[in-house]
CSV table of C-alpha atoms in Angstrom, one decimal:
chain,number,residue,atom,x,y,z
A,1,MET,CA,-80.3,-34.3,37.4
A,2,THR,CA,-77.3,-36.6,38.1
A,3,ARG,CA,-73.9,-34.0,37.5
A,4,PRO,CA,-70.9,-34.9,35.0
A,5,ASP,CA,-68.1,-37.6,37.3
A,6,GLU,CA,-64.7,-35.5,36.9
A,7,THR,CA,-61.1,-36.8,36.8
A,8,ASP,CA,-57.9,-35.7,36.9
A,9,LEU,CA,-55.9,-35.6,33.1
A,10,GLY,CA,-52.6,-34.4,34.0
A,11,GLN,CA,-52.8,-30.7,36.3
A,12,LEU,CA,-56.2,-30.6,34.3
A,13,ARG,CA,-59.6,-31.3,36.1
A,14,ILE,CA,-62.4,-32.5,33.4
A,15,SER,CA,-65.9,-33.7,32.8
A,16,ARG,CA,-66.2,-37.0,32.2
A,17,ALA,CA,-68.2,-36.1,29.1
A,18,LEU,CA,-67.4,-33.3,27.4
A,19,THR,CA,-69.0,-31.8,25.4
A,20,GLY,CA,-68.2,-31.4,21.3
A,21,LEU,CA,-68.0,-28.6,18.7
A,22,TRP,CA,-67.2,-30.4,15.8
A,23,GLN,CA,-71.0,-30.4,14.5
A,24,VAL,CA,-70.3,-26.3,14.7
A,25,ALA,CA,-68.7,-27.1,10.8
A,26,ASP,CA,-71.1,-29.4,9.3
A,27,MET,CA,-73.5,-26.3,10.7
A,28,GLU,CA,-71.6,-23.5,9.2
A,29,LYS,CA,-70.9,-25.8,5.1
A,30,ASP,CA,-72.6,-23.7,3.9
A,31,GLY,CA,-71.0,-20.8,4.6
A,32,THR,CA,-73.5,-19.0,7.3
A,33,THR,CA,-71.6,-18.1,10.6
A,34,LEU,CA,-73.3,-19.1,14.2
A,35,ASP,CA,-73.5,-16.2,15.6
A,36,PRO,CA,-70.9,-16.3,19.0
A,37,GLU,CA,-72.9,-15.5,20.9
A,38,THR,CA,-76.0,-16.8,20.2
A,39,ALA,CA,-74.0,-20.0,20.7
A,40,ALA,CA,-71.9,-19.7,23.7
A,41,ASP,CA,-75.2,-19.3,25.4
A,42,HIS,CA,-76.4,-22.7,24.6
A,43,LEU,CA,-72.8,-23.3,26.0
A,44,ALA,CA,-73.0,-21.9,28.7
A,45,ALA,CA,-76.5,-23.9,29.8
A,46,TYR,CA,-74.1,-27.5,29.2
A,47,HIS,CA,-72.0,-25.7,31.4
A,48,ALA,CA,-74.4,-25.3,34.2
A,49,ALA,CA,-75.2,-28.5,34.2
A,50,GLY,CA,-72.1,-29.5,35.0
A,51,PHE,CA,-70.6,-30.5,31.6
A,52,THR,CA,-68.0,-28.0,32.3
A,53,SER,CA,-65.1,-29.0,29.9
A,54,PHE,CA,-65.7,-28.4,25.8
A,55,ASP,CA,-63.6,-30.2,22.8
A,56,MET,CA,-62.9,-28.8,19.4
A,57,ALA,CA,-60.1,-27.7,16.6
A,58,ASP,CA,-58.9,-25.8,14.3
A,59,HIS,CA,-61.3,-26.8,11.3
A,60,TYR,CA,-64.6,-27.0,13.2
A,61,GLY,CA,-65.5,-23.6,11.9
A,62,SER,CA,-66.2,-20.6,14.3
A,63,ALA,CA,-66.3,-23.4,17.2
A,64,GLU,CA,-62.9,-21.5,18.7
A,65,ILE,CA,-64.4,-18.1,19.0
A,66,ILE,CA,-67.5,-19.2,20.4
A,67,ALA,CA,-65.9,-21.1,23.3
A,68,GLY,CA,-64.1,-18.5,23.6
A,69,ARG,CA,-67.1,-15.7,24.2
A,70,LEU,CA,-68.1,-18.3,27.5
A,71,LEU,CA,-64.9,-18.2,28.5
A,72,ALA,CA,-65.4,-14.6,28.5
A,73,ARG,CA,-67.8,-14.6,30.6
A,74,ALA,CA,-66.1,-16.4,33.3
A,75,PRO,CA,-68.3,-18.7,34.3
A,76,GLU,CA,-67.8,-20.8,37.4
A,77,PRO,CA,-66.9,-23.5,38.3
A,78,PRO,CA,-63.9,-23.0,35.9
A,79,THR,CA,-64.0,-24.3,32.0
A,80,MET,CA,-61.9,-26.6,30.2
A,81,VAL,CA,-60.9,-25.8,26.4
A,82,ALA,CA,-59.5,-28.7,24.7
A,83,THR,CA,-58.8,-27.8,21.2
A,84,LYS,CA,-57.0,-29.3,18.4
A,85,TRP,CA,-54.0,-28.2,16.1
A,86,CYS,CA,-54.1,-30.3,12.5
A,87,PRO,CA,-51.1,-28.7,10.4
A,88,PRO,CA,-50.4,-30.0,6.4
A,89,PRO,CA,-47.4,-32.4,6.7
A,90,GLY,CA,-44.5,-29.8,6.0
A,91,PRO,CA,-41.6,-28.2,8.1
A,92,MET,CA,-42.1,-27.8,11.8
A,93,THR,CA,-40.3,-24.9,12.8
A,94,ALA,CA,-40.6,-23.1,16.3
A,95,GLU,CA,-42.4,-20.5,14.3
A,96,ILE,CA,-45.1,-22.1,12.3
A,97,VAL,CA,-45.5,-24.2,15.9
A,98,ARG,CA,-45.8,-21.2,17.9
A,99,ALA,CA,-48.1,-19.5,15.1
A,100,GLY,CA,-50.2,-22.3,15.1
A,101,VAL,CA,-50.2,-22.0,19.2
A,102,LEU,CA,-51.5,-18.2,19.1
A,103,GLU,CA,-53.6,-18.4,16.8
A,104,ARG,CA,-55.6,-20.9,18.7
A,105,MET,CA,-55.4,-18.8,21.7
A,106,GLU,CA,-56.5,-15.6,19.8
A,107,ARG,CA,-59.8,-17.4,18.9
A,108,LEU,CA,-60.5,-18.7,22.3
A,109,GLY,CA,-59.3,-15.2,23.8
A,110,VAL,CA,-56.8,-17.4,26.3
A,111,ALA,CA,-53.1,-16.4,27.9
A,112,GLN,CA,-53.3,-20.6,28.0
A,113,VAL,CA,-53.9,-23.1,25.8
A,114,ASP,CA,-55.5,-25.5,27.9
A,115,LEU,CA,-54.7,-28.5,26.2
A,116,LEU,CA,-53.0,-28.7,22.8
A,117,GLN,CA,-54.1,-32.0,20.8
A,118,PHE,CA,-52.5,-32.7,17.6
A,119,HIS,CA,-53.1,-34.5,14.7
A,120,TRP,CA,-50.6,-35.4,12.2
A,121,TRP,CA,-51.7,-37.0,8.4
A,122,SER,CA,-48.9,-38.9,7.5
A,123,PHE,CA,-46.4,-40.7,9.4
A,124,GLU,CA,-43.7,-41.3,6.9
A,125,HIS,CA,-43.4,-36.9,6.9
A,126,PRO,CA,-41.0,-36.9,10.7
A,127,ALA,CA,-41.9,-33.1,11.3
A,128,TRP,CA,-44.3,-35.0,12.7
A,129,LEU,CA,-42.6,-35.5,15.8
A,130,ASP,CA,-40.8,-31.7,15.7
A,131,ALA,CA,-44.1,-30.5,16.1
A,132,LEU,CA,-44.3,-32.0,19.0
A,133,HIS,CA,-41.4,-30.9,20.6
A,134,GLN,CA,-41.9,-27.7,19.8
A,135,LEU,CA,-45.1,-28.1,22.0
A,136,ALA,CA,-43.4,-29.7,24.6
A,137,ALA,CA,-41.2,-26.2,24.4
A,138,LEU,CA,-44.9,-23.8,23.9
A,139,ARG,CA,-45.9,-26.2,27.2
A,140,ARG,CA,-42.8,-25.2,29.4
A,141,GLU,CA,-43.1,-21.6,27.7
A,142,GLY,CA,-46.5,-20.9,29.7
A,143,LEU,CA,-48.9,-20.8,26.3
A,144,ILE,CA,-50.1,-24.5,26.6
A,145,ALA,CA,-51.3,-26.5,29.9
A,146,GLU,CA,-50.9,-29.3,28.5
A,147,ILE,CA,-50.3,-32.3,25.3
A,148,GLY,CA,-52.3,-34.6,23.8
A,149,VAL,CA,-52.4,-36.2,20.3
A,150,THR,CA,-55.1,-37.7,18.0
A,151,ASN,CA,-56.5,-40.6,16.3
A,152,PHE,CA,-52.0,-41.8,16.8
A,153,ASP,CA,-52.0,-45.4,16.5
A,154,ALA,CA,-50.5,-47.4,19.3
A,155,ALA,CA,-47.0,-47.7,17.4
A,156,HIS,CA,-46.6,-43.5,17.3
A,157,LEU,CA,-48.2,-43.2,20.8
A,158,ARG,CA,-45.3,-45.4,21.4
A,159,VAL,CA,-42.3,-43.4,19.7
A,160,ALA,CA,-43.7,-39.9,21.3
A,161,VAL,CA,-43.8,-40.7,24.4
A,162,ALA,CA,-40.7,-42.9,24.3
A,163,ASP,CA,-38.4,-40.0,22.4
A,164,GLY,CA,-39.5,-37.0,25.7
A,165,VAL,CA,-42.9,-35.4,24.5
A,166,PRO,CA,-44.8,-35.2,27.8
A,167,LEU,CA,-48.6,-36.7,26.3
A,168,ILE,CA,-51.4,-37.2,28.8
A,169,SER,CA,-54.2,-38.0,25.8
A,170,ASN,CA,-55.4,-39.1,22.5
A,171,GLN,CA,-58.1,-38.9,21.4
A,172,VAL,CA,-59.4,-40.9,18.9
A,173,SER,CA,-62.8,-43.2,17.8
A,174,PHE,CA,-64.5,-45.7,20.2
A,175,SER,CA,-67.6,-47.6,20.9
A,176,LEU,CA,-70.0,-50.3,20.8
A,177,LEU,CA,-69.4,-50.3,16.7
A,178,ASP,CA,-65.8,-49.4,16.5
A,179,ARG,CA,-64.1,-51.2,19.3
A,180,ARG,CA,-60.1,-50.9,18.2
A,181,ALA,CA,-59.4,-49.0,21.4
A,182,ALA,CA,-60.0,-51.9,23.5
A,183,GLY,CA,-56.7,-53.3,21.2
A,184,PRO,CA,-52.8,-52.8,21.1
A,185,LEU,CA,-53.5,-49.2,22.0
A,186,ALA,CA,-55.5,-50.1,25.7
A,187,ALA,CA,-52.3,-52.0,27.0
A,188,THR,CA,-49.6,-49.0,25.3
A,189,CYS,CA,-51.5,-46.3,27.1
A,190,ALA,CA,-51.2,-48.5,30.3
A,191,ASP,CA,-48.1,-49.0,30.2
A,192,LEU,CA,-47.2,-44.7,29.4
A,193,GLY,CA,-49.7,-43.9,32.0
A,194,VAL,CA,-51.9,-42.0,28.5
A,195,ARG,CA,-55.4,-41.3,28.4
A,196,LEU,CA,-57.7,-41.1,26.1
A,197,LEU,CA,-60.2,-38.9,25.2
A,198,ALA,CA,-62.7,-40.7,22.7
A,199,TYR,CA,-65.3,-39.7,20.1
A,200,GLY,CA,-67.7,-41.0,18.1
A,201,THR,CA,-69.3,-43.0,20.9
A,202,LEU,CA,-72.9,-42.7,19.6
A,203,CYS,CA,-71.4,-43.2,15.7
A,204,GLY,CA,-72.7,-40.0,14.2
A,205,GLY,CA,-76.2,-40.7,16.0
A,206,PHE,CA,-77.0,-44.3,14.8
A,207,LEU,CA,-76.9,-45.6,18.0
A,208,SER,CA,-80.0,-44.1,18.9
A,209,GLU,CA,-83.5,-45.2,19.6
A,210,ARG,CA,-84.3,-43.5,16.4
A,211,TRP,CA,-81.9,-46.7,14.3
A,212,LEU,CA,-83.9,-49.5,16.5
A,213,ASP,CA,-85.5,-52.4,13.4
A,214,GLN,CA,-84.9,-49.2,10.4
A,215,PRO,CA,-83.9,-50.1,7.7
A,216,GLU,CA,-80.5,-48.8,6.3
A,217,PRO,CA,-80.8,-45.5,5.0
A,218,ALA,CA,-80.5,-45.1,1.1
A,219,GLU,CA,-79.5,-41.3,1.5
A,220,ILE,CA,-77.0,-40.1,4.0
A,221,THR,CA,-77.1,-35.9,4.3
A,222,ASP,CA,-75.0,-35.0,7.4
A,223,TRP,CA,-71.4,-35.4,7.4
A,224,SER,CA,-71.1,-37.1,10.5
A,225,LYS,CA,-73.5,-40.4,9.2
A,226,MET,CA,-71.6,-40.0,5.8
A,227,LYS,CA,-68.8,-41.0,8.0
A,228,TYR,CA,-70.0,-43.5,10.5
A,229,HIS,CA,-72.0,-44.7,8.2
A,230,ARG,CA,-68.7,-46.3,6.6
A,231,PHE,CA,-68.3,-47.7,10.0
A,232,ILE,CA,-71.4,-49.8,10.5
A,233,ASP,CA,-69.9,-51.1,6.1
A,234,ALA,CA,-66.8,-51.8,7.6
A,235,ALA,CA,-67.6,-53.9,11.1
A,236,GLY,CA,-69.5,-55.9,8.7
A,237,GLY,CA,-73.3,-54.3,7.9
A,238,TRP,CA,-76.1,-53.2,9.1
A,239,ASP,CA,-77.5,-57.0,10.2
A,240,GLY,CA,-74.6,-56.3,12.8
A,241,PHE,CA,-75.1,-53.5,13.5
A,242,GLN,CA,-79.4,-53.9,14.8
A,243,GLY,CA,-77.9,-56.7,16.6
A,244,ILE,CA,-75.5,-54.6,18.8
A,245,LEU,CA,-78.8,-51.7,19.0
A,246,ARG,CA,-81.2,-54.9,20.1
A,247,ALA,CA,-78.6,-55.8,23.2
A,248,ALA,CA,-78.2,-51.7,23.6
A,249,LYS,CA,-81.9,-51.7,24.3
A,250,THR,CA,-81.8,-54.9,26.8
A,251,VAL,CA,-79.4,-53.6,28.6
A,252,ALA,CA,-81.1,-49.4,28.8
A,253,ASP,CA,-84.2,-50.6,29.4
A,254,ARG,CA,-82.9,-52.8,32.2
A,255,HIS,CA,-81.4,-49.6,33.8
A,256,GLY,CA,-84.6,-47.5,32.6
A,257,VAL,CA,-82.0,-45.2,30.4
A,258,SER,CA,-81.4,-44.4,27.0
A,259,ILE,CA,-79.6,-46.9,24.1
A,260,PRO,CA,-77.0,-43.5,23.5
A,261,ASN,CA,-76.3,-44.0,27.9
A,262,VAL,CA,-75.2,-47.3,27.6
A,263,ALA,CA,-73.7,-46.9,24.6
A,264,THR,CA,-71.3,-44.9,26.0
A,265,ARG,CA,-70.9,-45.4,29.5
A,266,TRP,CA,-69.3,-48.8,27.9
A,267,VAL,CA,-66.6,-46.4,26.7
A,268,LEU,CA,-66.5,-44.6,29.9
A,269,GLU,CA,-66.3,-47.7,31.5
A,270,GLN,CA,-63.4,-49.0,29.9
A,271,PRO,CA,-60.2,-48.7,32.0
A,272,HIS,CA,-58.2,-46.5,30.2
A,273,VAL,CA,-61.0,-43.7,28.9
A,274,ALA,CA,-60.9,-40.8,30.5
A,275,GLY,CA,-63.8,-39.1,29.4
A,276,VAL,CA,-66.0,-39.3,26.1
A,277,ILE,CA,-67.0,-35.9,23.7
A,278,ILE,CA,-70.5,-36.2,22.7
A,279,GLY,CA,-71.2,-33.6,19.9
A,280,ALA,CA,-73.9,-30.9,20.3
A,281,ARG,CA,-76.2,-29.4,17.5
A,282,LEU,CA,-76.4,-25.8,19.0
A,283,GLY,CA,-79.4,-24.1,19.0
A,284,GLU,CA,-81.4,-27.2,17.1
A,285,ARG,CA,-80.7,-29.7,19.6
A,286,ALA,CA,-79.8,-29.9,23.6
A,287,HIS,CA,-79.5,-33.8,25.1
A,288,ILE,CA,-78.6,-32.3,28.3
A,289,ALA,CA,-80.6,-33.8,30.6
A,290,ASP,CA,-80.2,-37.8,28.7
A,291,ASN,CA,-76.3,-37.3,28.8
A,292,ALA,CA,-76.6,-36.4,32.7
A,293,GLN,CA,-77.6,-40.4,32.7
A,294,LEU,CA,-74.0,-41.1,32.7
A,295,PHE,CA,-73.5,-41.1,35.5
A,296,GLY,CA,-76.2,-42.1,37.3
A,297,PHE,CA,-75.8,-46.5,36.6
A,298,SER,CA,-73.5,-48.4,35.7
A,299,LEU,CA,-73.1,-52.2,33.3
A,300,SER,CA,-72.9,-55.4,35.4
A,301,ALA,CA,-71.4,-58.1,34.3
A,302,GLU,CA,-74.9,-59.7,32.7
A,303,ASP,CA,-74.7,-56.3,30.5
A,304,HIS,CA,-71.3,-56.8,29.6
A,305,ALA,CA,-72.6,-60.6,28.6
A,306,VAL,CA,-75.4,-59.1,26.5
A,307,LEU,CA,-73.2,-57.3,24.6
A,308,ASP,CA,-70.7,-59.4,24.4
A,309,ALA,CA,-72.9,-61.8,22.7
A,310,ALA,CA,-73.9,-59.4,19.8
A,311,PHE,CA,-70.4,-57.9,19.3
A,312,GLU,CA,-70.1,-62.3,17.9
A,313,GLY,CA,-72.7,-60.4,15.1
A,314,THR,CA,-69.9,-58.0,13.5
A,315,GLN,CA,-66.1,-57.8,12.9
A,316,MET,CA,-63.5,-55.9,14.0
A,317,VAL,CA,-62.9,-52.5,12.3
A,318,PRO,CA,-59.7,-52.8,10.3
A,319,GLY,CA,-56.6,-51.2,11.4
A,320,ASP,CA,-55.4,-49.3,14.6
A,321,CYS,CA,-56.8,-46.4,15.8
A,322,GLY,CA,-55.9,-43.7,13.5
A,323,ASP,CA,-55.9,-45.6,10.3
A,324,GLU,CA,-58.9,-44.3,9.1
A,325,TYR,CA,-57.2,-41.4,7.9
A,326,ARG,CA,-54.4,-42.6,6.5
A,327,VAL,CA,-54.5,-45.8,4.8
A,328,PRO,CA,-57.3,-47.6,2.7
A,329,PRO,CA,-60.4,-48.4,4.0
A,330,PHE,CA,-60.8,-45.3,4.6
A,331,LEU,CA,-63.4,-44.7,6.8
A,332,THR,CA,-64.5,-40.6,6.4
A,333,ALA,CA,-67.4,-38.5,5.5
A,334,SER,CA,-65.8,-37.9,2.6
A,335,GLY,CA,-64.4,-41.5,1.5
A,336,ASP,CA,-61.3,-41.7,0.1
A,337,LEU,CA,-58.3,-40.2,1.1
A,338,SER,CA,-55.4,-41.1,-1.4
A,339,HIS,CA,-56.2,-37.8,-3.8
A,340,HIS,CA,-55.3,-35.7,-1.0
A,341,LEU,CA,-52.8,-37.6,1.1
A,342,ALA,CA,-51.0,-37.6,-2.7
A,343,GLU,CA,-51.4,-33.9,-2.8
A,344,MET,CA,-49.4,-33.8,0.4
A,345,PRO,CA,-45.6,-32.3,0.8
A,346,ARG,CA,-43.2,-35.7,0.5
A,347,ALA,CA,-40.6,-35.8,3.1
A,348,VAL,CA,-37.9,-36.7,1.4
A,349,ARG,CA,-38.3,-36.0,-3.0
A,350,ALA,CA,-36.2,-38.5,-5.3
A,351,SER,CA,-33.0,-36.3,-7.2
A,352,ASP,CA,-31.4,-37.8,-10.3
A,353,GLY,CA,-27.6,-39.0,-9.9
A,354,LEU,CA,-25.1,-41.0,-11.9
A,355,ARG,CA,-26.7,-44.2,-12.3
A,356,GLY,CA,-30.2,-43.2,-11.5
A,357,PRO,CA,-33.1,-42.0,-9.1
A,358,HIS,CA,-31.9,-41.9,-5.3
A,359,VAL,CA,-32.7,-40.5,-2.4
A,360,VAL,CA,-31.1,-38.4,0.8
A,361,THR,CA,-32.7,-38.1,4.8
A,362,GLY,CA,-30.3,-35.3,5.8
A,363,THR,CA,-28.4,-37.6,8.1
A,364,LYS,CA,-24.9,-36.7,8.9
A,365,TRP,CA,-23.2,-39.8,7.8
A,366,GLU,CA,-24.7,-39.9,3.8
A,367,ASP,CA,-22.7,-36.9,2.7
A,368,ILE,CA,-19.8,-38.3,5.3
A,369,ALA,CA,-19.6,-42.1,3.7
A,370,GLY,CA,-21.1,-40.7,0.2
A,371,TYR,CA,-23.9,-42.5,0.3
A,372,ALA,CA,-28.0,-42.5,-0.4
A,373,ARG,CA,-30.5,-43.3,1.7
A,374,ALA,CA,-32.4,-45.4,-1.3
A,375,ARG,CA,-31.7,-45.9,-5.2
A,376,ARG,CA,-33.9,-47.1,-8.0
A,377,ASP,CA,-32.2,-49.3,-10.7
A,378,GLY,CA,-34.9,-49.9,-12.9
A,379,GLU,CA,-37.6,-51.9,-10.3
A,380,ILE,CA,-35.4,-52.5,-7.9
A,381,VAL,CA,-34.8,-50.1,-5.0
A,382,SER,CA,-32.2,-50.4,-2.2
A,383,ILE,CA,-32.5,-49.4,1.1
A,384,SER,CA,-29.2,-48.5,3.5
A,385,GLY,CA,-29.1,-49.5,6.9
A,386,THR,CA,-31.1,-46.6,8.7
A,387,THR,CA,-31.5,-45.8,12.4
A,388,ALA,CA,-34.2,-43.9,14.2
A,389,THR,CA,-32.5,-40.2,13.8
A,390,ALA,CA,-34.3,-37.2,13.0
A,391,GLY,CA,-32.6,-34.1,11.2
A,392,SER,CA,-29.1,-34.9,11.0
A,393,ASP,CA,-28.1,-36.5,14.2
A,394,ARG,CA,-30.4,-36.6,16.9
A,395,VAL,CA,-31.4,-40.1,18.3
A,396,VAL,CA,-35.2,-40.9,17.9
A,397,ALA,CA,-36.7,-43.1,21.7
A,398,PRO,CA,-32.8,-43.8,22.6
A,399,GLU,CA,-34.6,-46.7,25.4
A,400,ASP,CA,-37.3,-48.0,23.0
A,401,ALA,CA,-36.2,-50.3,20.3
A,402,GLY,CA,-39.8,-51.5,19.3
A,403,ALA,CA,-40.7,-47.1,19.3
A,404,GLN,CA,-37.0,-47.2,17.0
A,405,THR,CA,-37.7,-49.2,14.4
A,406,THR,CA,-41.6,-47.6,14.3
A,407,PHE,CA,-39.5,-44.5,13.1
A,408,ILE,CA,-37.4,-46.6,10.8
A,409,LEU,CA,-40.2,-47.9,8.9
A,410,ASP,CA,-41.8,-44.3,8.0
A,411,ARG,CA,-38.4,-43.5,7.0
A,412,ILE,CA,-38.0,-46.1,4.6
A,413,ALA,CA,-41.8,-45.9,3.3
A,414,ALA,CA,-40.7,-42.4,2.7
A,415,SER,CA,-38.3,-43.0,0.7
A,416,LEU,CA,-39.9,-45.4,-1.2
A,417,ALA,CA,-42.6,-43.0,-1.7
A,418,ALA,CA,-40.2,-40.7,-3.2
A,419,LEU,CA,-38.9,-43.2,-5.5
A,420,GLY,CA,-42.8,-44.1,-6.8
A,421,GLY,CA,-43.2,-47.0,-4.4
A,422,SER,CA,-44.8,-47.9,-1.2
A,423,ILE,CA,-44.3,-50.3,1.7
A,424,GLU,CA,-46.0,-52.8,0.3
A,425,ASP,CA,-43.0,-53.1,-2.5
A,426,VAL,CA,-40.2,-54.4,-0.1
A,427,ILE,CA,-40.0,-58.1,-0.6
A,428,ARG,CA,-36.8,-58.7,2.2
A,429,THR,CA,-35.6,-56.8,5.1
A,430,ARG,CA,-32.3,-57.2,7.0
A,431,ILE,CA,-32.4,-56.1,11.4
A,432,TYR,CA,-29.4,-55.3,13.4
A,433,ILE,CA,-29.9,-55.4,16.9
A,434,THR,CA,-27.8,-54.5,19.8
A,435,ASP,CA,-29.8,-56.3,22.4
A,436,PRO,CA,-31.5,-59.5,22.4
A,437,ALA,CA,-34.0,-58.5,25.2
A,438,ASP,CA,-35.1,-56.1,22.2
A,439,VAL,CA,-35.9,-58.9,19.9
A,440,ASP,CA,-40.3,-59.1,20.7
A,441,ALA,CA,-40.6,-55.6,20.9
A,442,ILE,CA,-38.6,-55.1,16.7
A,443,SER,CA,-40.4,-58.2,16.1
A,444,GLU,CA,-43.8,-56.8,17.4
A,445,ALA,CA,-43.1,-53.2,15.7
A,446,HIS,CA,-41.8,-54.9,12.1
A,447,GLY,CA,-45.0,-57.1,12.3
A,448,GLN,CA,-47.2,-54.1,12.6
A,449,VAL,CA,-46.5,-52.9,9.2
A,450,PHE,CA,-45.1,-56.1,7.5
A,451,GLY,CA,-47.7,-58.8,9.0
A,452,ALA,CA,-49.7,-58.9,5.5
A,453,ILE,CA,-46.6,-57.9,3.1
A,454,LYS,CA,-44.4,-61.1,4.5
A,455,PRO,CA,-40.7,-59.7,3.2
A,456,ALA,CA,-37.8,-62.0,3.4
A,457,ASN,CA,-36.1,-61.0,6.4
A,458,THR,CA,-33.1,-62.2,8.6
A,459,LEU,CA,-32.5,-60.5,11.9
A,460,VAL,CA,-29.2,-61.1,13.8
A,461,VAL,CA,-27.6,-59.5,17.1
A,462,VAL,CA,-24.5,-57.3,16.4
A,463,ALA,CA,-21.4,-56.6,19.0
A,464,GLY,CA,-22.9,-52.8,18.6
A,465,LEU,CA,-24.1,-50.0,16.6
A,466,ILE,CA,-22.2,-46.4,15.6
A,467,GLY,CA,-23.9,-44.3,17.4
A,468,GLY,CA,-25.8,-46.2,20.2
A,469,TYR,CA,-29.0,-47.3,18.2
A,470,ARG,CA,-30.7,-49.8,19.4
A,471,VAL,CA,-32.0,-51.4,15.8
A,472,GLU,CA,-30.7,-50.7,12.3
A,473,ILE,CA,-32.8,-51.9,9.9
A,474,ASP,CA,-32.1,-52.1,5.6
A,475,ALA,CA,-34.4,-53.3,2.7
A,476,ASP,CA,-34.5,-54.6,-0.6
A,477,ALA,CA,-37.4,-53.6,-3.0
A,478,ARG,CA,-39.7,-54.1,-6.0
A,479,ILE,CA,-41.1,-52.0,-7.7
A,480,ALA,CA,-43.5,-52.8,-11.0
A,481,GLN,CA,-42.5,-50.4,-13.9
A,482,SER,CA,-45.6,-48.5,-14.9
């Protein structure tokens, strides 16, 4: 049996086919917990076959504990364990972040987490950047070997790296059906030197012979298929999906492999992908021998032509990577997450003043100069000139105007949300920049947010901005009275 290829990811050496443990949560959803030692026996079989890297998360049931039992057995060669921390939005102090990492270490039974991957639900709450800087401090302390993120779009990945966070990876959905990661995120990864860990490569098992030429299921019971059935719908429906399956079958037959092999190999050969994460249902189904076939063939130009032709029968899943968790259409197992997101703590809150509700964000000049970040008067909201400022006065991404623009627009969106509106209510923006060379980066970041909204806009070059910022933006919005 062919052993999996390996690659360097930062200071880590990983198998290019990681074994994913998200199915543990589905297997334990009835309240029954898997026996850690028995489940670790199943992981040991993967490890013995050369699949020495495993991916889990704080919310994957007992996955970290199971992996910890494998690690306690000290198998050789060394095991790489990647886990995730997905805290609810809120203040990310040093104490909170340390507690999150220490919990991961305790469950895994390790003195250092190999790869700590961070997920954040809403970028309107800027504490995500505070959390990443705290994780970087823990990395310097030795509690973490490397830091990654999960479900970050291209724009926010750029903000993090431009602000000095030493990220090595971004874990995102990537498959024959969901090809978003081959778009803007691919170019950003190439520019920043960040690599992708791809999940969902088999779309919850839909990309397999089992579903070839089969009718669309009327009822789905497991979480993975609930989720990826939504992806099939978003990509144009069952007929287009069947076209991809037939194309993958043509390629598979040419190489004497399976449809899952072809689907996963296509992702693995993308130049910015470090590894693919293939889920395992421990004790129920093991696909070790089939997964190993990934490394016994490669796709030819003719193979790619067959698959590209099938792609023409589908449409791109909307948005950028990670949008499925943050904006409609919510492509998750549970569907619409708008209620879940609405219940999360807001970054800022509105206060009643002498002239109506307003928002302050805690930057030092708001107090010094006596102004609000945003003020609502009936349907009209006026938003003050906003810069990329974290906390009281720290300049975010000082050398990257596009990243500053993304951070600014998140702050504007948060202010509007506190006043009962959203970024879609913006009717005008004004952009002040200091270097004409930044126009493209700033405009692209602005267009990423406002491309479908089309507010009026003015952009001017000024001699300078207080504090050394590269860009400042103010805005007007109209929120319909309910």
